[in-house]
GROMACS .gro file of C-alpha atoms in nm:
model
  291
    1UNK     CA    1   0.682   2.477   1.213
    2UNK     CA    2   0.535   2.803   1.204
    3UNK     CA    3   0.239   2.856   1.442
    4UNK     CA    4   0.005   2.893   1.136
    5UNK     CA    5   0.107   2.570   0.996
    6UNK     CA    6   0.078   2.376   1.329
    7UNK     CA    7  -0.273   2.522   1.330
    8UNK     CA    8  -0.313   2.396   0.994
    9UNK     CA    9  -0.197   2.055   1.065
   10UNK     CA   10  -0.437   2.020   1.371
   11UNK     CA   11  -0.720   2.146   1.147
   12UNK     CA   12  -0.653   1.856   0.886
   13UNK     CA   13  -0.658   1.614   1.186
   14UNK     CA   14  -1.013   1.741   1.299
   15UNK     CA   15  -1.131   1.711   0.956
   16UNK     CA   16  -1.030   1.387   0.868
   17UNK     CA   17  -1.108   1.246   1.236
   18UNK     CA   18  -1.478   1.391   1.214
   19UNK     CA   19  -1.504   1.236   0.850
   20UNK     CA   20  -1.585   0.899   1.007
   21UNK     CA   21  -1.900   1.041   1.182
   22UNK     CA   22  -1.982   1.261   0.877
   23UNK     CA   23  -1.965   0.910   0.650
   24UNK     CA   24  -2.197   0.720   0.904
   25UNK     CA   25  -2.450   1.034   0.857
   26UNK     CA   26  -2.394   1.031   0.481
   27UNK     CA   27  -2.492   0.642   0.471
   28UNK     CA   28  -2.843   0.741   0.611
   29UNK     CA   29  -2.941   0.885   0.261
   30UNK     CA   30  -2.710   0.703   0.011
   31UNK     CA   31  -2.602   0.329  -0.021
   32UNK     CA   32  -2.216   0.293   0.014
   33UNK     CA   33  -2.106   0.227  -0.323
   34UNK     CA   34  -2.333   0.510  -0.470
   35UNK     CA   35  -2.193   0.737  -0.188
   36UNK     CA   36  -1.837   0.620  -0.327
   37UNK     CA   37  -1.931   0.716  -0.691
   38UNK     CA   38  -2.066   1.031  -0.588
   39UNK     CA   39  -1.772   1.149  -0.367
   40UNK     CA   40  -1.522   1.132  -0.670
   41UNK     CA   41  -1.767   1.265  -0.917
   42UNK     CA   42  -1.780   1.566  -0.724
   43UNK     CA   43  -1.398   1.570  -0.635
   44UNK     CA   44  -1.285   1.544  -0.992
   45UNK     CA   45  -1.469   1.840  -1.111
   46UNK     CA   46  -1.157   2.063  -1.074
   47UNK     CA   47  -1.018   1.855  -1.329
   48UNK     CA   48  -1.156   2.137  -1.561
   49UNK     CA   49  -0.911   2.392  -1.447
   50UNK     CA   50  -0.616   2.154  -1.331
   51UNK     CA   51  -0.383   2.002  -1.590
   52UNK     CA   52  -0.288   1.644  -1.539
   53UNK     CA   53   0.047   1.617  -1.333
   54UNK     CA   54   0.340   1.594  -1.574
   55UNK     CA   55   0.485   1.265  -1.635
   56UNK     CA   56   0.204   1.035  -1.504
   57UNK     CA   57   0.020   0.847  -1.771
   58UNK     CA   58  -0.346   0.724  -1.742
   59UNK     CA   59  -0.248   0.362  -1.667
   60UNK     CA   60  -0.064   0.480  -1.381
   61UNK     CA   61  -0.356   0.676  -1.269
   62UNK     CA   62  -0.590   0.387  -1.307
   63UNK     CA   63  -0.344   0.158  -1.112
   64UNK     CA   64  -0.295   0.388  -0.803
   65UNK     CA   65  -0.667   0.505  -0.798
   66UNK     CA   66  -0.800   0.155  -0.800
   67UNK     CA   67  -0.631   0.076  -0.470
   68UNK     CA   68  -0.596   0.423  -0.311
   69UNK     CA   69  -0.947   0.546  -0.377
   70UNK     CA   70  -1.187   0.280  -0.544
   71UNK     CA   71  -1.105  -0.038  -0.319
   72UNK     CA   72  -1.018   0.179  -0.015
   73UNK     CA   73  -1.351   0.366   0.012
   74UNK     CA   74  -1.571   0.099  -0.116
   75UNK     CA   75  -1.458  -0.132   0.154
   76UNK     CA   76  -1.461   0.147   0.428
   77UNK     CA   77  -1.807   0.274   0.335
   78UNK     CA   78  -1.966  -0.066   0.288
   79UNK     CA   79  -1.803  -0.180   0.608
   80UNK     CA   80  -1.944   0.138   0.798
   81UNK     CA   81  -2.300   0.062   0.642
   82UNK     CA   82  -2.251  -0.297   0.787
   83UNK     CA   83  -2.208  -0.221   1.125
   84UNK     CA   84  -1.842  -0.092   1.186
   85UNK     CA   85  -1.863   0.191   1.425
   86UNK     CA   86  -1.716   0.519   1.319
   87UNK     CA   87  -1.481   0.558   1.631
   88UNK     CA   88  -1.350   0.219   1.589
   89UNK     CA   89  -1.308   0.254   1.219
   90UNK     CA   90  -1.081   0.567   1.260
   91UNK     CA   91  -0.832   0.355   1.450
   92UNK     CA   92  -0.854   0.037   1.273
   93UNK     CA   93  -0.797   0.209   0.928
   94UNK     CA   94  -0.454   0.335   1.061
   95UNK     CA   95  -0.341  -0.028   1.020
   96UNK     CA   96  -0.235   0.086   0.672
   97UNK     CA   97   0.075   0.255   0.835
   98UNK     CA   98   0.234  -0.089   0.907
   99UNK     CA   99   0.088  -0.259   0.607
  100UNK     CA  100   0.239  -0.011   0.385
  101UNK     CA  101   0.570  -0.091   0.552
  102UNK     CA  102   0.511  -0.478   0.492
  103UNK     CA  103   0.376  -0.433   0.138
  104UNK     CA  104   0.689  -0.195   0.059
  105UNK     CA  105   0.935  -0.456   0.181
  106UNK     CA  106   0.778  -0.726  -0.045
  107UNK     CA  107   0.722  -0.510  -0.348
  108UNK     CA  108   1.012  -0.237  -0.334
  109UNK     CA  109   1.256  -0.436  -0.136
  110UNK     CA  110   1.260  -0.180   0.143
  111UNK     CA  111   1.387  -0.387   0.459
  112UNK     CA  112   1.189  -0.257   0.764
  113UNK     CA  113   1.404  -0.135   1.057
  114UNK     CA  114   1.393  -0.320   1.403
  115UNK     CA  115   1.194  -0.012   1.530
  116UNK     CA  116   0.930  -0.066   1.264
  117UNK     CA  117   0.903  -0.441   1.298
  118UNK     CA  118   0.847  -0.397   1.691
  119UNK     CA  119   0.566  -0.128   1.612
  120UNK     CA  120   0.392  -0.379   1.377
  121UNK     CA  121   0.415  -0.657   1.608
  122UNK     CA  122   0.258  -0.428   1.875
  123UNK     CA  123  -0.013  -0.299   1.633
  124UNK     CA  124  -0.089  -0.651   1.526
  125UNK     CA  125  -0.132  -0.761   1.886
  126UNK     CA  126  -0.379  -0.474   1.952
  127UNK     CA  127  -0.567  -0.570   1.628
  128UNK     CA  128  -0.612  -0.925   1.775
  129UNK     CA  129  -0.729  -0.787   2.103
  130UNK     CA  130  -0.952  -0.542   1.946
  131UNK     CA  131  -1.095  -0.812   1.704
  132UNK     CA  132  -1.183  -1.029   1.995
  133UNK     CA  133  -1.439  -0.766   2.116
  134UNK     CA  134  -1.633  -0.767   1.792
  135UNK     CA  135  -1.996  -0.866   1.885
  136UNK     CA  136  -2.317  -0.700   1.943
  137UNK     CA  137  -2.218  -0.318   1.853
  138UNK     CA  138  -1.952  -0.417   1.585
  139UNK     CA  139  -1.999  -0.661   1.305
  140UNK     CA  140  -1.762  -0.914   1.186
  141UNK     CA  141  -1.824  -0.821   0.834
  142UNK     CA  142  -1.784  -0.465   0.907
  143UNK     CA  143  -1.449  -0.503   1.069
  144UNK     CA  144  -1.307  -0.736   0.815
  145UNK     CA  145  -1.392  -0.491   0.539
  146UNK     CA  146  -1.244  -0.191   0.721
  147UNK     CA  147  -0.942  -0.414   0.747
  148UNK     CA  148  -0.938  -0.468   0.374
  149UNK     CA  149  -1.009  -0.093   0.313
  150UNK     CA  150  -0.657  -0.028   0.531
  151UNK     CA  151  -0.511  -0.280   0.286
  152UNK     CA  152  -0.614  -0.135  -0.018
  153UNK     CA  153  -0.503   0.209   0.122
  154UNK     CA  154  -0.152   0.069   0.195
  155UNK     CA  155  -0.105  -0.076  -0.163
  156UNK     CA  156  -0.204   0.234  -0.295
  157UNK     CA  157   0.046   0.417  -0.091
  158UNK     CA  158   0.320   0.184  -0.202
  159UNK     CA  159   0.212   0.224  -0.585
  160UNK     CA  160   0.184   0.599  -0.543
  161UNK     CA  161   0.564   0.596  -0.449
  162UNK     CA  162   0.638   0.492  -0.778
  163UNK     CA  163   0.492   0.803  -0.940
  164UNK     CA  164   0.705   1.081  -1.013
  165UNK     CA  165   0.710   1.385  -0.745
  166UNK     CA  166   0.414   1.600  -0.812
  167UNK     CA  167   0.177   1.857  -0.602
  168UNK     CA  168  -0.062   1.675  -0.397
  169UNK     CA  169  -0.397   1.831  -0.480
  170UNK     CA  170  -0.332   1.795  -0.867
  171UNK     CA  171  -0.276   1.447  -0.813
  172UNK     CA  172  -0.560   1.378  -0.597
  173UNK     CA  173  -0.810   1.547  -0.843
  174UNK     CA  174  -0.686   1.335  -1.135
  175UNK     CA  175  -0.696   1.022  -0.928
  176UNK     CA  176  -1.051   1.103  -0.865
  177UNK     CA  177  -1.134   1.103  -1.240
  178UNK     CA  178  -1.098   0.719  -1.235
  179UNK     CA  179  -1.359   0.572  -0.970
  180UNK     CA  180  -1.680   0.761  -1.083
  181UNK     CA  181  -1.818   0.553  -1.388
  182UNK     CA  182  -1.670   0.185  -1.293
  183UNK     CA  183  -1.803   0.257  -0.950
  184UNK     CA  184  -2.148   0.403  -1.055
  185UNK     CA  185  -2.189   0.087  -1.270
  186UNK     CA  186  -2.110  -0.140  -0.977
  187UNK     CA  187  -2.373   0.043  -0.764
  188UNK     CA  188  -2.631  -0.009  -1.023
  189UNK     CA  189  -2.548  -0.385  -1.040
  190UNK     CA  190  -2.514  -0.449  -0.661
  191UNK     CA  191  -2.745  -0.187  -0.515
  192UNK     CA  192  -2.995  -0.192  -0.783
  193UNK     CA  193  -3.131   0.099  -1.030
  194UNK     CA  194  -3.443   0.156  -0.813
  195UNK     CA  195  -3.220   0.207  -0.479
  196UNK     CA  196  -2.988   0.428  -0.650
  197UNK     CA  197  -3.271   0.635  -0.796
  198UNK     CA  198  -3.444   0.663  -0.474
  199UNK     CA  199  -3.140   0.788  -0.296
  200UNK     CA  200  -3.049   1.038  -0.564
  201UNK     CA  201  -3.397   1.200  -0.564
  202UNK     CA  202  -3.505   1.144  -0.207
  203UNK     CA  203  -3.193   1.231   0.006
  204UNK     CA  204  -3.223   1.483   0.290
  205UNK     CA  205  -3.025   1.775   0.425
  206UNK     CA  206  -2.809   1.543   0.662
  207UNK     CA  207  -2.702   1.317   0.376
  208UNK     CA  208  -2.648   1.588   0.138
  209UNK     CA  209  -2.443   1.829   0.378
  210UNK     CA  210  -2.233   1.520   0.468
  211UNK     CA  211  -2.147   1.459   0.108
  212UNK     CA  212  -2.038   1.807   0.054
  213UNK     CA  213  -1.832   1.770   0.373
  214UNK     CA  214  -1.657   1.441   0.248
  215UNK     CA  215  -1.579   1.599  -0.096
  216UNK     CA  216  -1.487   1.969   0.000
  217UNK     CA  217  -1.342   1.937   0.322
  218UNK     CA  218  -1.209   1.592   0.363
  219UNK     CA  219  -1.112   1.560   0.000
  220UNK     CA  220  -0.999   1.872  -0.139
  221UNK     CA  221  -0.926   2.116   0.172
  222UNK     CA  222  -0.761   1.872   0.379
  223UNK     CA  223  -0.542   1.697   0.092
  224UNK     CA  224  -0.477   2.052  -0.058
  225UNK     CA  225  -0.337   2.178   0.312
  226UNK     CA  226  -0.151   1.843   0.373
  227UNK     CA  227   0.035   1.865   0.025
  228UNK     CA  228   0.130   2.226   0.119
  229UNK     CA  229   0.285   2.123   0.449
  230UNK     CA  230   0.464   1.848   0.295
  231UNK     CA  231   0.614   2.053   0.034
  232UNK     CA  232   0.716   2.326   0.314
  233UNK     CA  233   0.858   2.063   0.565
  234UNK     CA  234   1.020   1.710   0.579
  235UNK     CA  235   0.751   1.426   0.579
  236UNK     CA  236   0.889   1.322   0.943
  237UNK     CA  237   0.767   1.664   1.071
  238UNK     CA  238   0.422   1.649   0.899
  239UNK     CA  239   0.350   1.295   0.914
  240UNK     CA  240   0.311   1.236   1.282
  241UNK     CA  241   0.020   1.492   1.310
  242UNK     CA  242  -0.190   1.192   1.109
  243UNK     CA  243  -0.185   1.022   1.449
  244UNK     CA  244  -0.426   1.293   1.566
  245UNK     CA  245  -0.699   1.146   1.337
  246UNK     CA  246  -0.804   0.839   1.526
  247UNK     CA  247  -0.801   1.053   1.836
  248UNK     CA  248  -1.053   1.340   1.700
  249UNK     CA  249  -1.231   1.035   1.534
  250UNK     CA  250  -1.321   0.857   1.860
  251UNK     CA  251  -1.382   1.194   2.018
  252UNK     CA  252  -1.634   1.278   1.769
  253UNK     CA  253  -1.802   0.952   1.751
  254UNK     CA  254  -1.848   0.971   2.139
  255UNK     CA  255  -1.971   1.346   2.102
  256UNK     CA  256  -2.215   1.245   1.810
  257UNK     CA  257  -2.317   0.889   1.856
  258UNK     CA  258  -2.247   0.828   2.219
  259UNK     CA  259  -2.027   0.553   2.125
  260UNK     CA  260  -1.819   0.398   2.416
  261UNK     CA  261  -1.542   0.124   2.445
  262UNK     CA  262  -1.513  -0.180   2.681
  263UNK     CA  263  -1.193  -0.191   2.870
  264UNK     CA  264  -1.078  -0.478   2.650
  265UNK     CA  265  -1.141  -0.288   2.329
  266UNK     CA  266  -0.969   0.021   2.478
  267UNK     CA  267  -0.667  -0.189   2.557
  268UNK     CA  268  -0.670  -0.327   2.209
  269UNK     CA  269  -0.697   0.013   2.035
  270UNK     CA  270  -0.432   0.159   2.255
  271UNK     CA  271  -0.200  -0.134   2.153
  272UNK     CA  272  -0.276  -0.077   1.790
  273UNK     CA  273  -0.238   0.314   1.820
  274UNK     CA  274   0.101   0.249   2.020
  275UNK     CA  275   0.214   0.027   1.753
  276UNK     CA  276   0.120   0.288   1.466
  277UNK     CA  277   0.327   0.559   1.671
  278UNK     CA  278   0.647   0.347   1.708
  279UNK     CA  279   0.606   0.252   1.327
  280UNK     CA  280   0.561   0.599   1.224
  281UNK     CA  281   0.769   0.840   1.456
  282UNK     CA  282   1.139   0.855   1.409
  283UNK     CA  283   1.344   0.777   1.710
  284UNK     CA  284   1.616   1.048   1.775
  285UNK     CA  285   1.948   0.945   1.723
  286UNK     CA  286   2.232   0.991   1.969
  287UNK     CA  287   2.479   1.256   1.817
  288UNK     CA  288   2.850   1.129   1.786
  289UNK     CA  289   3.156   1.329   1.782
  290UNK     CA  290   3.433   1.220   1.527
  291UNK     CA  291   3.788   1.315   1.576
   0.00000   0.00000   0.00000
């Protein structure tokens, strides 16, 4: 990769890692389901200038977005609102990597390789160890909802693989048109009109700027750069940079909130991260010479 593109890949990892801290700040002003609705309401505005990707119907957009966006972010935002720490969330959410592999095996008939099975096993062990530390600083409901967010993201990944090839940014924008109205309706039903109105009319600068970060930087800018890199290079070259997201996420949580981890939780997070690395990173095959 060219030095500029390496720098851009690192930038995306920093943006996405810091996003977990920013979500926690946004939740100080917005209830979680409303925050989800607002995120995608603003993220879909470029649809006025970007045509719908060719060959993708509305039903396909709805199906993919329901898992990739709606379920993913409602579970994540509610989980973090209910006590999931941002640094730990940045690690647990990456379970989507091996969950995607498992779902693809069941739905697409893609048989996982031995390396991927080993990685999934190590990550699952890390998840069990991490889960055993859930207690005073992290709630069970927050932990489970974050796992559901990872599962919803993984299902969205599998469903998206059924779509015809298309540039990433237009696809993200058009997928963002699906959640706003149904998620806003859910917010009014669950969080209540009074709470929604109070949040919309009384949020502070911290929550407002955090919402803009989530929409502009985390969604549009980062996904736009990521899509450009995937068009320039093979996925195997670009994808490993996503492993920096939990690293930057835990560092940002430490710097902003002073989030620390017990030795047992560090062990679980390390196992989980190692399993994801084994699952994602390709092993270099030995070269053979044939006569």
